[in-house]
Coordinates of C-alpha atoms in Angstrom, one line a residue:
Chain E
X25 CA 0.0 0.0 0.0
X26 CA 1.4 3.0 -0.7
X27 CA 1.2 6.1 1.4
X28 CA -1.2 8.7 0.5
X29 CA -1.5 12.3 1.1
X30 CA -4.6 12.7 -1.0
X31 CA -7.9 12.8 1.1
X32 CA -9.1 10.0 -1.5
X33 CA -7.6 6.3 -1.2
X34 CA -7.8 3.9 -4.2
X35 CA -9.5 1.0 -2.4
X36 CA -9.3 -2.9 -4.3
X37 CA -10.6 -5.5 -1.4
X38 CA -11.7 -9.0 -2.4
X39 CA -15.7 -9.1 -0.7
X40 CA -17.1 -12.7 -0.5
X41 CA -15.1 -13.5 -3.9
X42 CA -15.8 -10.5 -5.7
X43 CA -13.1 -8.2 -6.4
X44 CA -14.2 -4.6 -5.5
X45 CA -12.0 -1.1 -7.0
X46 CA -13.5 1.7 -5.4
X47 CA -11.8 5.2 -4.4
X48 CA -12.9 6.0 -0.7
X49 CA -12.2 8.4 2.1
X50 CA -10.5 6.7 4.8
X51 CA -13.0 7.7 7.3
X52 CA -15.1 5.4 6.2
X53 CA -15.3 2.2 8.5
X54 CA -15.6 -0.8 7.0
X55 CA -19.1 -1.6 8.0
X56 CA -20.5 1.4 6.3
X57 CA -18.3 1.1 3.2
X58 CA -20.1 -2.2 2.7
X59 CA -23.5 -1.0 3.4
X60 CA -23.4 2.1 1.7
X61 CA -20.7 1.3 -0.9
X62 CA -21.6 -2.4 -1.7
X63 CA -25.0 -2.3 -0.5
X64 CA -24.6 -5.4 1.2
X65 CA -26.9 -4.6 4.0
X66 CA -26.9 -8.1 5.5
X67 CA -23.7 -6.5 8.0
X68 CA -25.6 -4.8 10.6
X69 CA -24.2 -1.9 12.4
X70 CA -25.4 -1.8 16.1
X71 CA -23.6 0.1 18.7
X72 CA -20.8 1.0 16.5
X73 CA -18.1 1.4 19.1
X74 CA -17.2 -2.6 19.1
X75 CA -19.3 -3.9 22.6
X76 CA -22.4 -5.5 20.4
X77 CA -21.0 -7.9 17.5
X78 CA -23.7 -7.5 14.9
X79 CA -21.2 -6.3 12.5
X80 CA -18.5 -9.2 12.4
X81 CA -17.2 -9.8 9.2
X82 CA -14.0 -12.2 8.5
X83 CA -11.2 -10.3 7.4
X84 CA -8.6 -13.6 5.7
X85 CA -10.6 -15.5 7.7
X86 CA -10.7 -13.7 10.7
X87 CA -13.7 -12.4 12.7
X88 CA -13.3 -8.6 13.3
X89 CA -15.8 -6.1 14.3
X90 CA -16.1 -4.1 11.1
X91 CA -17.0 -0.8 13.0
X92 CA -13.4 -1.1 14.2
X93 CA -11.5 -0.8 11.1
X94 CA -11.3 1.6 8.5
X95 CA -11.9 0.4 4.6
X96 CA -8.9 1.4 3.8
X97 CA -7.1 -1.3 5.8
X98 CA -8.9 -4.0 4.0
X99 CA -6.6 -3.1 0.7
X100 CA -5.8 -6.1 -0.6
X101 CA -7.3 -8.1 2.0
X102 CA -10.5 -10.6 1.6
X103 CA -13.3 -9.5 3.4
X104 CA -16.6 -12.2 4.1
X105 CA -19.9 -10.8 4.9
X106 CA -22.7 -13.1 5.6
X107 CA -23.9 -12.7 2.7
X108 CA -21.1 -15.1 1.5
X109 CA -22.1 -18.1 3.7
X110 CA -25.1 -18.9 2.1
X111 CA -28.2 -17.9 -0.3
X112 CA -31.7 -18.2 0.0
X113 CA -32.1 -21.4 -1.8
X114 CA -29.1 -22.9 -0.8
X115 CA -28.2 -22.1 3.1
X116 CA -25.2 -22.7 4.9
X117 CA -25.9 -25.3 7.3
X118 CA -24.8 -22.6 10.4
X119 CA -28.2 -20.6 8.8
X120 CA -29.9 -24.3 8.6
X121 CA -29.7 -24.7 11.9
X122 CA -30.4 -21.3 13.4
X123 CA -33.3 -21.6 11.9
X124 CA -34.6 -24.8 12.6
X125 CA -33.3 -24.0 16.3
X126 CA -35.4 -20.6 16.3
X127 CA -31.9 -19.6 16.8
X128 CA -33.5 -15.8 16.2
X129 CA -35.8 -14.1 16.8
X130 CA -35.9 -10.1 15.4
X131 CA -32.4 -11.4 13.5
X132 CA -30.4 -8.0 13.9
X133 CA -27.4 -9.8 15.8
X134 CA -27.7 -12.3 13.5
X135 CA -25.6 -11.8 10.7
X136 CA -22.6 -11.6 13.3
X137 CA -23.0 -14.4 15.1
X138 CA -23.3 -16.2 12.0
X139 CA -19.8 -15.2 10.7
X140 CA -18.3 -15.4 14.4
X141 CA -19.6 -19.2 14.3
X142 CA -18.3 -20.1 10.9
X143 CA -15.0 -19.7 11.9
X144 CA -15.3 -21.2 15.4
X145 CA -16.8 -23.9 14.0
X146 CA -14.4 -24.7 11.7
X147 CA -11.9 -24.0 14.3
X148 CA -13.9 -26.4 17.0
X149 CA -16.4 -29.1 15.1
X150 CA -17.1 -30.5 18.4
X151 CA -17.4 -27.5 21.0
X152 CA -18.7 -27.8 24.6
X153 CA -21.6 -25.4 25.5
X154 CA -19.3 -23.7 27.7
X155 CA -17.1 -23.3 25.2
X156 CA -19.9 -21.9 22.8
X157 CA -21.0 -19.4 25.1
X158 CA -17.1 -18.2 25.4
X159 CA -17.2 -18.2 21.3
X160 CA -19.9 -15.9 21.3
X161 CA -19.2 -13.5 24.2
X162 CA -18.5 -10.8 21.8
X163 CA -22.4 -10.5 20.1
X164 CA -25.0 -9.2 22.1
X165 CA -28.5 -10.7 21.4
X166 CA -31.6 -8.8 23.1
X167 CA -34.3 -11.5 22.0
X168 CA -33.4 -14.8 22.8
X169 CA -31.8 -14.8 25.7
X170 CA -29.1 -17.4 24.1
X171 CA -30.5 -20.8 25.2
X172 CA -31.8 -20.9 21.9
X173 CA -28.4 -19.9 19.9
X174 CA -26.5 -22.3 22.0
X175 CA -28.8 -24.9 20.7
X176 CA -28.3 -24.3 17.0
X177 CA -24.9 -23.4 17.3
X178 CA -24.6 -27.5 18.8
X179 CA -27.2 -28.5 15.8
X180 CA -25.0 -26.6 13.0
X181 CA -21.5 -28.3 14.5
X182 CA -23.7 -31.6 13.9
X183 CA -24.8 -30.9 10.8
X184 CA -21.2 -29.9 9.7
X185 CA -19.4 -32.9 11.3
X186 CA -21.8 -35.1 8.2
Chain T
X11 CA -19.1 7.1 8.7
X12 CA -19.1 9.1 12.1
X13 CA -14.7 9.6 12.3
X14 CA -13.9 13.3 11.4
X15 CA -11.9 13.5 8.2
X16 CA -7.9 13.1 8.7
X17 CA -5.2 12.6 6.5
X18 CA -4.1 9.0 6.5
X19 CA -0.5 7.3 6.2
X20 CA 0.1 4.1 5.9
X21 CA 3.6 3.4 6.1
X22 CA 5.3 0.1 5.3
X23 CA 8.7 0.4 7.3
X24 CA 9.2 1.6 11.1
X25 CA 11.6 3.9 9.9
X26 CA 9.4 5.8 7.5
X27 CA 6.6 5.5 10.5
X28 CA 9.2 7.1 12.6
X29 CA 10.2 10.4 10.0
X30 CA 6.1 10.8 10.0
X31 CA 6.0 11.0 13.7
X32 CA 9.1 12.9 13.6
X33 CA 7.3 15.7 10.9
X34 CA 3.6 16.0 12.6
X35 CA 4.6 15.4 16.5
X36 CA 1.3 16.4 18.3
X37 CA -1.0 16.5 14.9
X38 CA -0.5 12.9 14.7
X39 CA -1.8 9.7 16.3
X40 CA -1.0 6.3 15.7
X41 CA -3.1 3.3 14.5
X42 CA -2.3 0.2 15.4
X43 CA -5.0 -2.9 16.2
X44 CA -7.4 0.0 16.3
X45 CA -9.9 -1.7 19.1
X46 CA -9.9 1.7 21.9
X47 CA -8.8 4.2 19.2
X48 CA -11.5 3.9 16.6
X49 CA -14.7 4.0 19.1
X50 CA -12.9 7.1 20.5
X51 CA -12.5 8.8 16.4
X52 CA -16.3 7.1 15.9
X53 CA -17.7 9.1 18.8
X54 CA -15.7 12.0 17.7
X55 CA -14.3 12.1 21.0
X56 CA -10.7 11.7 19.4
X57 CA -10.0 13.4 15.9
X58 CA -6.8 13.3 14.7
X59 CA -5.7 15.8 12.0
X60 CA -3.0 12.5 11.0
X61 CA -3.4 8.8 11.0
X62 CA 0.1 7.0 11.1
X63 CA -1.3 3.4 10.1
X64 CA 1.1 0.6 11.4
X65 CA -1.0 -2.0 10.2
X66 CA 1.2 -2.5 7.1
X67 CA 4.5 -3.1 9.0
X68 CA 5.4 -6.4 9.3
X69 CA 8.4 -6.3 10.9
X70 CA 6.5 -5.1 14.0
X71 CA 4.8 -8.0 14.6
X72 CA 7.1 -10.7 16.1
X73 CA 7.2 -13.2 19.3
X74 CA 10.7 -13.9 19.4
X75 CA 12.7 -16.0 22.8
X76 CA 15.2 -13.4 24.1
X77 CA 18.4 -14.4 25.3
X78 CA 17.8 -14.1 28.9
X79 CA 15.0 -17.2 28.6
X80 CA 12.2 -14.4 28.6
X81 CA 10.0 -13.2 25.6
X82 CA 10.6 -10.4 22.8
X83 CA 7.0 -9.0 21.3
X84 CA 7.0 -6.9 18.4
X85 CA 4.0 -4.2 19.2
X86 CA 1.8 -5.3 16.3
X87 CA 1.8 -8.6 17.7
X88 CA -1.8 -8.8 17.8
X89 CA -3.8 -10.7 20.9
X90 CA -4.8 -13.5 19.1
X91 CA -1.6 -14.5 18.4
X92 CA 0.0 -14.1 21.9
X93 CA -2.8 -16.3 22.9
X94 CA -2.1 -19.0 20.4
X95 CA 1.8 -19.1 21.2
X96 CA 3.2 -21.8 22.2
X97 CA 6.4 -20.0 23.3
X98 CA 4.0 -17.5 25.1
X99 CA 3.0 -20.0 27.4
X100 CA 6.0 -21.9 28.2
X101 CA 8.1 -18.5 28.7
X102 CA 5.0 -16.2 29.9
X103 CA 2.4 -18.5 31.5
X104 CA 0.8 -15.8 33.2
X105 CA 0.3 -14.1 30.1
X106 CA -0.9 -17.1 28.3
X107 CA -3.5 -17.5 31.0
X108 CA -4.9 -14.0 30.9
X109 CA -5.3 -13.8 27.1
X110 CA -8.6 -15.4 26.7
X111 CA -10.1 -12.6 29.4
X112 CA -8.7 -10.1 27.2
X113 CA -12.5 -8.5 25.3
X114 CA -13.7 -11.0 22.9
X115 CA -12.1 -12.8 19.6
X116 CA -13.2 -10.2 17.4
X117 CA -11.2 -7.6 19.3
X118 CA -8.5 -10.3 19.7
X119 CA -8.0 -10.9 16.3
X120 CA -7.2 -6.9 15.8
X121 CA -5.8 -5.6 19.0
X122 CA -1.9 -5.5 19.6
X123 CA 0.2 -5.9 22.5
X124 CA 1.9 -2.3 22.1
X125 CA -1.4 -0.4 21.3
X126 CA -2.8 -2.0 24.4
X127 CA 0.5 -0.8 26.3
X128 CA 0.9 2.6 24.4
X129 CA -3.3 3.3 25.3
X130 CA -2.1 3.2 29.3
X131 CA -5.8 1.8 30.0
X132 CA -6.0 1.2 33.9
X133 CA -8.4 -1.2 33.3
X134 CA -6.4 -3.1 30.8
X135 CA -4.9 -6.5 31.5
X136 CA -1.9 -6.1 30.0
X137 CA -0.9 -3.1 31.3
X138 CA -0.9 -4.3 34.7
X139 CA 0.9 -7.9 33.6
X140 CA 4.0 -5.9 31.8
X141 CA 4.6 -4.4 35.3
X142 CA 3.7 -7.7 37.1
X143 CA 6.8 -9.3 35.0
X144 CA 9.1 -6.3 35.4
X145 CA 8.7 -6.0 31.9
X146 CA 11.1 -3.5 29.4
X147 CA 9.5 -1.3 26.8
X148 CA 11.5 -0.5 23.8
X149 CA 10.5 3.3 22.3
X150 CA 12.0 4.2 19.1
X151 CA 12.5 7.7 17.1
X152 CA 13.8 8.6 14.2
X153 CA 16.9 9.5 15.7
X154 CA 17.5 6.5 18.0
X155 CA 15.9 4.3 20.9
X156 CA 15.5 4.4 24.7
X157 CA 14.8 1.5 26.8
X158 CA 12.0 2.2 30.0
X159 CA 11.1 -0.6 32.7
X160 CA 7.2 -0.9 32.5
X161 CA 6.6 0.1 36.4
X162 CA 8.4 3.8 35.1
X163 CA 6.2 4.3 32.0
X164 CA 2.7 4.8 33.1
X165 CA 2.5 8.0 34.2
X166 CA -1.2 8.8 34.6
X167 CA -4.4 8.2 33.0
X168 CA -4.0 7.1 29.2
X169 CA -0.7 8.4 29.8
X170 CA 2.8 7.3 29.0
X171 CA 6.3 8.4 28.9
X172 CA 6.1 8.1 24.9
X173 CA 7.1 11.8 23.3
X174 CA 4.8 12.4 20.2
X175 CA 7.4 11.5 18.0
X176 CA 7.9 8.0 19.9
X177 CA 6.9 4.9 19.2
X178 CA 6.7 1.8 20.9
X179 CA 8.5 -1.1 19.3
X180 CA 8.9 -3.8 21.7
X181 CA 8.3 -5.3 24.8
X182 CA 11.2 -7.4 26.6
X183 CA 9.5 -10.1 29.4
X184 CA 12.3 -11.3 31.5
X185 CA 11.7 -14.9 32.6
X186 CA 9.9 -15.3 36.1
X187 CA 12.9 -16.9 38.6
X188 CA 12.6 -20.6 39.1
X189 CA 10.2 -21.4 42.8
X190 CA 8.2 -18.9 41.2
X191 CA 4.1 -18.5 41.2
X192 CA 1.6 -16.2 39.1
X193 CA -2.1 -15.1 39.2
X194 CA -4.4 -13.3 37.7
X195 CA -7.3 -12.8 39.3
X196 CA -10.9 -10.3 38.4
X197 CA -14.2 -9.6 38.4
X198 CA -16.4 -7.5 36.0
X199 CA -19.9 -7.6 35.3
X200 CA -20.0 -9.8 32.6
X201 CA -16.9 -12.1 31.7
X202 CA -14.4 -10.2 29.1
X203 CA -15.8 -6.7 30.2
X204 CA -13.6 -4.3 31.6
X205 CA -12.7 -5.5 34.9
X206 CA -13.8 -3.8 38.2
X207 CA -11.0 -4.5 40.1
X208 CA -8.4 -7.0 38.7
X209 CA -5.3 -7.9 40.8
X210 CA -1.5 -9.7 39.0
X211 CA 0.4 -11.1 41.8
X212 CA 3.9 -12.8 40.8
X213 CA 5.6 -14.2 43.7
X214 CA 9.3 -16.4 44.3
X215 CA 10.6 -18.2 47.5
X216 CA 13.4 -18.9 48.4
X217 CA 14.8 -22.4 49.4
X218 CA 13.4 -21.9 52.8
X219 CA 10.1 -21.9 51.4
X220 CA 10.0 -17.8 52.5
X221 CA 8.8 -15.4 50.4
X222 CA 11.8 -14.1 48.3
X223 CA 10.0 -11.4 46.4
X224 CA 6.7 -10.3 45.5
X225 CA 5.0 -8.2 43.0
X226 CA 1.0 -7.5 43.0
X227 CA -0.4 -4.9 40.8
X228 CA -4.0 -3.9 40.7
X229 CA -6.1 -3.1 37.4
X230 CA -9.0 -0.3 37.6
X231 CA -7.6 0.5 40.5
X232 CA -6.5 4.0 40.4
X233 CA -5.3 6.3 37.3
X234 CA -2.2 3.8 36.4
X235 CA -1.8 0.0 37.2
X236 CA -1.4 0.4 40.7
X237 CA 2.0 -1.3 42.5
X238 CA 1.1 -2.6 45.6
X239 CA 4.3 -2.0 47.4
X240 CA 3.3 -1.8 51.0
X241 CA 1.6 -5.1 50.7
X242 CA 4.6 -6.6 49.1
X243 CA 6.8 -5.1 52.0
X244 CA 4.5 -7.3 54.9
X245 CA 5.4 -10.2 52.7
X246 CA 8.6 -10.2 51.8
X247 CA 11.2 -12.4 54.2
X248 CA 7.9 -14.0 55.7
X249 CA 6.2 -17.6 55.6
X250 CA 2.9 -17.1 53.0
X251 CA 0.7 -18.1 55.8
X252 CA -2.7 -17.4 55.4
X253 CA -2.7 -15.0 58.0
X254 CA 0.4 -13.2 56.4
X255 CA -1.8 -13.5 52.8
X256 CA -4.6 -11.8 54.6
X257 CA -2.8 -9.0 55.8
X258 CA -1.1 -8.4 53.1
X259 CA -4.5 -8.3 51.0
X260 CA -5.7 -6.1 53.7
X261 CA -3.3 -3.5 53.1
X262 CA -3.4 -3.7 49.3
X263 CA -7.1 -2.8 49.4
X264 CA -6.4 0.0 52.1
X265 CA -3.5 1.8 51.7
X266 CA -1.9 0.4 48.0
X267 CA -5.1 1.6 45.9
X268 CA -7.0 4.8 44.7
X269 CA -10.2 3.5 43.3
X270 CA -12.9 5.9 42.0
X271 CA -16.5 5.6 41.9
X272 CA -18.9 5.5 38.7
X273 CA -21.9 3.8 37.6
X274 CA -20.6 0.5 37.4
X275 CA -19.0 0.6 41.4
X276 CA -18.8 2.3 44.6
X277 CA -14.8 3.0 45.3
X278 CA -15.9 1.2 48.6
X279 CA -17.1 -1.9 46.7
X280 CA -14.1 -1.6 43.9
X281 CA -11.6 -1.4 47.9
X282 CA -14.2 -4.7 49.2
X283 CA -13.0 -6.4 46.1
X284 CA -8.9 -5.3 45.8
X285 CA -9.0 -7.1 49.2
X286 CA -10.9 -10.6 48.6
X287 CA -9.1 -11.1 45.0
X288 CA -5.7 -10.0 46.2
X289 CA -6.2 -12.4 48.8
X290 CA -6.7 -15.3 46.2
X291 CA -4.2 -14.4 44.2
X292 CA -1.8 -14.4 46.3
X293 CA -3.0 -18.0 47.4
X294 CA -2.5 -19.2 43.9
X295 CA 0.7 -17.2 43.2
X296 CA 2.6 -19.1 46.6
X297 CA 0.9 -22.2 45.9
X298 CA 1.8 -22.5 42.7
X299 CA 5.3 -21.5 43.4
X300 CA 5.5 -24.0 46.2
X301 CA 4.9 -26.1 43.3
X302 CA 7.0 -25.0 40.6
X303 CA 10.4 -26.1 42.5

């Protein structure tokens, strides 16, 4: 990356296999950049000051809060939204699950979980429920009360174990 | 997009991070895992003029062995990776044990060891640790370097010895002495929130069994992780009897802390709990060195 004294950065990130080129200010977080930039709206922006989850996104893989990075800093980086885990015909069994669980209820924390799960998951096939409720100690859910996530969280590590 | 507009660098080399610090001084704040600094520039309660990005610098990312048995981190090392490290918890157990309490994976997969250092949170675990090991900061300019002991560089809230045109590149952990025990104990509202009091304790005995030295530093505690050196004092030369543990923990939580008062705790409850934790980790520190022989 090459410094810049511009107030304009020419942006190329890689966003659930798509490769985006889009100049940007590097104000903009990351969250709002795919919102407002890519219009994918399924990365929800909640508190924005990193305490609630809803807008984890993997950055190469990793979760991150995307409310806590700049755009910018996903140059040449590969970013996955949850909108690259699944699509409406064909879900990911992590969305199978949640919903056959009820694993949501108003679905705003959702899409973070989701993403923080994927990699946990795949990190841990065979997770305890203590060590599901430590995965997930970063997302804040209002609804459910998390009895409910817990239980499709354990459905969607059985599913993925098949 | 709620950050005011800045100017942002994002430099590839420590050196050429160092001649931008060097050209803005106060105009210019670092980046590095970004997990305190950005909700401070979201609620606009931070706005830099100039960003000095040091997410692009490779070379400052490192766990190394140093040559005294003890641990070299590079400051980009982010948290996820000092939790991971099997050298971190051979050489730094006490480290390796407090990194999962450390926020939550998201902010662990971003946040460094020398942003949490350079930020000088009270509250912060790590802060309080690099004292607890009698840890070395290394802080670089363009011009040259300067070593500081951790217990000299916290100077007050959010506040460092680090000029503006300084930048912390390393931390040096010396190994803990052999017959020697660690804990980390805290308590916040909800597990990974910021802690309402914590309390580091890292003790040694001699071959007596006595206590050969001690160090207990408390977190949230007052405006810098707070030494507890006249608890320490009781200690030191004495059997860890549980009556010498309790005193000790008494004096910690009386005369060792200043612990304010805001919506989360009373300074009264904050002192209640600087005296029941320091009393269990210091339990665990002497046991566990008892055990380490």
């Amino acid at each position: 990356m090459e410094t810049t004294l511009q107030n304009v950065f020419d942006l190329a990130v890689t966003v659930n296999g798509t490769r985006y080129e889009q100049a940007v200010e590097p104000r903009i977080l990351l969250s709002d950049f795919l919102r407002h930039d890519l219009g994918l709206t399924g990365t929800h922006v909640g508190c924005e000051h990193g305490v609630c989850g809803a807008c984890t996104v993997l950055l190469d893989g990793e979760p991150v809060r995307s409310c806590l990075m700049f755009a910018v800093q996903a140059h040449g980086r590969e970013v996955t939204t949850v909108e690259g885990l699944g699509t409406i015909d064909h879900l990911h069994p992590i969305q199978e699950a949640f919903q056959e669980a009820h694993g949501l209820q108003c679905g705003f924390c959702t899409p973070g979980i989701l993403t923080t799960v994927k990699v946990f998951l795949e990190q841990n096939p065979n997770p305890s429920e203590e060590e599901i409720r430590e995965a997930l100690s970063g997302n804040l859910c209002r609804c459910t009360g998390y009895q409910h996530i817990v239980d499709a969280v354990q459905l969607a590590a059985e599913k993925m174990r098949k | 997009m709620k950050p005011a507009p800045f100017e942002y660098h994002a430099p590839t080399t420590t050196e050429e991070a160092l001649s931008l610090l060097a050209e803005h001084g106060y105009d210019a704040k670092i980046l590095a895992g970004g997990q305190s600094l950005i909700p401070m520039m979201n609620f606009r309660l931070v706005q830099p003029a100039i960003l000095v990005d040091l997410n692009n610098i490779p070379d400052l990312a490192y766990i190394n062995p140093g040559d005294d048995g003890g641990l070299r981190l590079g400051s980009m090392t982010r948290h996820h990776q000092v939790e991971t490290s099997p050298l971190v918890a051979e050489r730094a157990p006490l480290i390796h044990e407090t990194m999962p309490k450390i926020a939550y994976p998201q902010v662990r997969s971003r946040g460094t060891f020398g942003g949490s250092i350079s930020h000088a949170d009270p509250s912060a675990e790590l802060v309080a640790l690099s004292v607890a090991l009698d840890g070395n900061f290394r802080l670089r300019n363009r011009d040259g370097e300067r070593w500081t002991p951790a217990r000299e560089f916290f100077v007050g809230l959010f506040t460092t010895v680090l000029e503006p045109n300084e930048l912390l590149v390393e931390a040096s952990l010396p190994p803990m002495p052999p017959h020697s025990g660690w804990s980390l104990k805290e308590v916040a509202r909800r597990p990974h929130d910021f802690a309402l009091i914590g309390v580091a304790a890292v003790v040694t005995l001699d071959e007596k069994g006595l206590c050969q030295q001690a160090r207990m530093v408390l977190i949230s505690a007052g405006d810098v992780p707070m030494v507890a050196h006249k608890a320490v004092e009781l200690l030191k030369g004495q059997a860890p009897t549980a009556e010498a543990i309790k005193a000790a923990a008494e004096v910690a939580a009386t005369e060792d802390i200043d612990p304010s008062s805001d919506i989360h705790a009373t300074a009264e409850f904050r002192r209640h709990l600087a005296n029941v934790l320091s009393r269990r980790a210091l339990e665990q520190a002497f046991q566990r060195a008892a055990e380490n022989k």
